[in-house]
Amino acid sequence: MTDPPLQNIVLIGFMGSGKSTIGRDLAHTLSYAQIDTDALIVERAGKSIPKIFAEDGESAFRDLESAVLRSIAEDHLQGHIISTGGGIINRPDNRTLLRRLGYVVWLVVNPEEIHRRTSRNRNRPLLDTDDPEGTIRRLLAERTPAYRETAHLAIETDNLTFPEVTAGIVDSARYFFGQA
Ligand code: S3P
């Protein structure tokens, strides 16, 4: 039998799906600590994400991302909100680790809204293309099966406010941990 997941909430979803904002709300509401895989990668690499992509390439970034996730898993944390980068679900080993870490919630957002939110800044190298909306649609289609496979819960956030999303996650997490 596999061990039950640890008592953490793990947020997955595409760039611009609100993982950091909702993570902050959840941490505040539940009095949990919050960690963010992108922030840990930047700390470990000593440089920004665009710089890692530009100087070392995407696969080096993915290696760092997997290493950070393994370190988090080795810490056997409880009571944390773990926000993740949008591509963390690409590697099968990461998907297994995410589900072991806690209750995995996928924030689902439509591509137009993602485009609207992510066009405000240029800190996402994968969307620094001639056709960011087309790139969003392609990556979203490629990744959707992996998000679905990894998540315990998928929340369609398009018609909800951030506080409504947070409240829904809190309720369902209580139920999940009660059952786990
Ligand atoms: C990425 C998402 C980013 C960051 C990196 C790659 C992706 O994180 O990890 O730019 O592959 O979707 P956010 O989802 O927090 O923007």
CSV table of N, CA and C in Angstrom, one decimal, residues 5-12 82 98-106 150-155 168-177:
chain,number,residue,atom,x,y,z
A,5,PRO,N,-1.1,10.8,1.2
A,5,PRO,CA,-0.3,12.1,0.9
A,5,PRO,C,-0.1,12.9,2.2
A,6,LEU,N,0.9,13.7,2.2
A,6,LEU,CA,1.2,14.6,3.3
A,6,LEU,C,0.2,15.7,3.4
A,7,GLN,N,0.0,16.3,4.5
A,7,GLN,CA,-1.0,17.3,4.7
A,7,GLN,C,-0.5,18.7,4.2
A,8,ASN,N,-0.4,18.8,2.9
A,8,ASN,CA,0.0,20.0,2.2
A,8,ASN,C,-1.0,20.2,1.0
A,9,ILE,N,-1.1,21.4,0.5
A,9,ILE,CA,-1.9,21.7,-0.7
A,9,ILE,C,-0.9,22.1,-1.8
A,10,VAL,N,-0.9,21.4,-2.9
A,10,VAL,CA,0.0,21.7,-4.0
A,10,VAL,C,-0.8,22.3,-5.1
A,11,LEU,N,-0.4,23.4,-5.6
A,11,LEU,CA,-1.1,24.1,-6.7
A,11,LEU,C,-0.4,23.9,-8.0
A,12,ILE,N,-1.1,23.4,-9.0
A,12,ILE,CA,-0.5,23.2,-10.3
A,12,ILE,C,-1.4,23.9,-11.3
A,82,ILE,N,2.1,24.7,-1.5
A,82,ILE,CA,3.3,24.6,-2.4
A,82,ILE,C,2.8,25.0,-3.8
A,98,LEU,N,4.6,15.0,-6.7
A,98,LEU,CA,3.6,16.1,-6.4
A,98,LEU,C,2.5,15.4,-5.7
A,99,ARG,N,2.0,14.3,-6.2
A,99,ARG,CA,0.9,13.6,-5.5
A,99,ARG,C,1.2,13.1,-4.1
A,100,ARG,N,2.5,12.7,-3.9
A,100,ARG,CA,2.9,12.3,-2.6
A,100,ARG,C,3.0,13.4,-1.6
A,101,LEU,N,3.3,14.6,-2.2
A,101,LEU,CA,3.5,15.8,-1.3
A,101,LEU,C,2.2,16.3,-0.7
A,102,GLY,N,1.0,16.0,-1.3
A,102,GLY,CA,-0.2,16.5,-0.7
A,102,GLY,C,-1.4,16.5,-1.6
A,103,TYR,N,-2.3,17.3,-1.3
A,103,TYR,CA,-3.6,17.4,-2.1
A,103,TYR,C,-3.3,18.3,-3.3
A,104,VAL,N,-3.4,17.7,-4.5
A,104,VAL,CA,-2.9,18.5,-5.7
A,104,VAL,C,-4.1,19.1,-6.4
A,105,VAL,N,-4.1,20.4,-6.5
A,105,VAL,CA,-5.2,21.2,-7.0
A,105,VAL,C,-4.8,21.8,-8.3
A,106,TRP,N,-5.5,21.6,-9.4
A,106,TRP,CA,-5.2,22.1,-10.7
A,106,TRP,C,-6.1,23.3,-10.9
A,150,THR,N,-2.3,14.4,-12.8
A,150,THR,CA,-1.6,14.7,-11.5
A,150,THR,C,-2.6,15.2,-10.4
A,151,ALA,N,-3.6,15.9,-10.9
A,151,ALA,CA,-4.5,16.6,-9.9
A,151,ALA,C,-5.5,15.6,-9.2
A,152,HIS,N,-5.7,15.9,-7.9
A,152,HIS,CA,-6.8,15.3,-7.1
A,152,HIS,C,-8.0,16.1,-7.4
A,153,LEU,N,-7.9,17.4,-7.6
A,153,LEU,CA,-9.1,18.3,-7.8
A,153,LEU,C,-8.7,19.3,-9.0
A,154,ALA,N,-9.7,19.4,-9.9
A,154,ALA,CA,-9.5,20.5,-10.9
A,154,ALA,C,-10.6,21.5,-10.7
A,155,ILE,N,-10.2,22.8,-10.6
A,155,ILE,CA,-11.1,23.9,-10.4
A,155,ILE,C,-11.2,24.8,-11.6
A,168,GLY,N,-13.3,27.3,-2.0
A,168,GLY,CA,-13.6,26.0,-2.6
A,168,GLY,C,-12.5,25.0,-2.3
A,169,ILE,N,-11.3,25.5,-2.4
A,169,ILE,CA,-10.1,24.6,-2.1
A,169,ILE,C,-10.1,24.2,-0.6
A,170,VAL,N,-10.3,25.2,0.2
A,170,VAL,CA,-10.3,24.9,1.7
A,170,VAL,C,-11.3,23.8,2.0
A,171,ASP,N,-12.5,24.0,1.5
A,171,ASP,CA,-13.5,23.0,1.8
A,171,ASP,C,-13.2,21.6,1.3
A,172,SER,N,-12.7,21.6,0.1
A,172,SER,CA,-12.5,20.2,-0.5
A,172,SER,C,-11.2,19.6,0.2
A,173,ALA,N,-10.2,20.4,0.5
A,173,ALA,CA,-9.0,19.9,1.2
A,173,ALA,C,-9.4,19.3,2.6
A,174,ARG,N,-10.3,20.0,3.3
A,174,ARG,CA,-10.7,19.5,4.6
A,174,ARG,C,-11.3,18.1,4.4
A,175,TYR,N,-12.1,18.0,3.4
A,175,TYR,CA,-12.8,16.7,3.1
A,175,TYR,C,-11.8,15.6,2.7
A,176,PHE,N,-10.8,16.0,1.9
A,176,PHE,CA,-9.8,15.1,1.4
A,176,PHE,C,-9.0,14.6,2.5
A,177,PHE,N,-8.5,15.5,3.4
A,177,PHE,CA,-7.6,15.1,4.5
A,177,PHE,C,-8.4,14.3,5.5
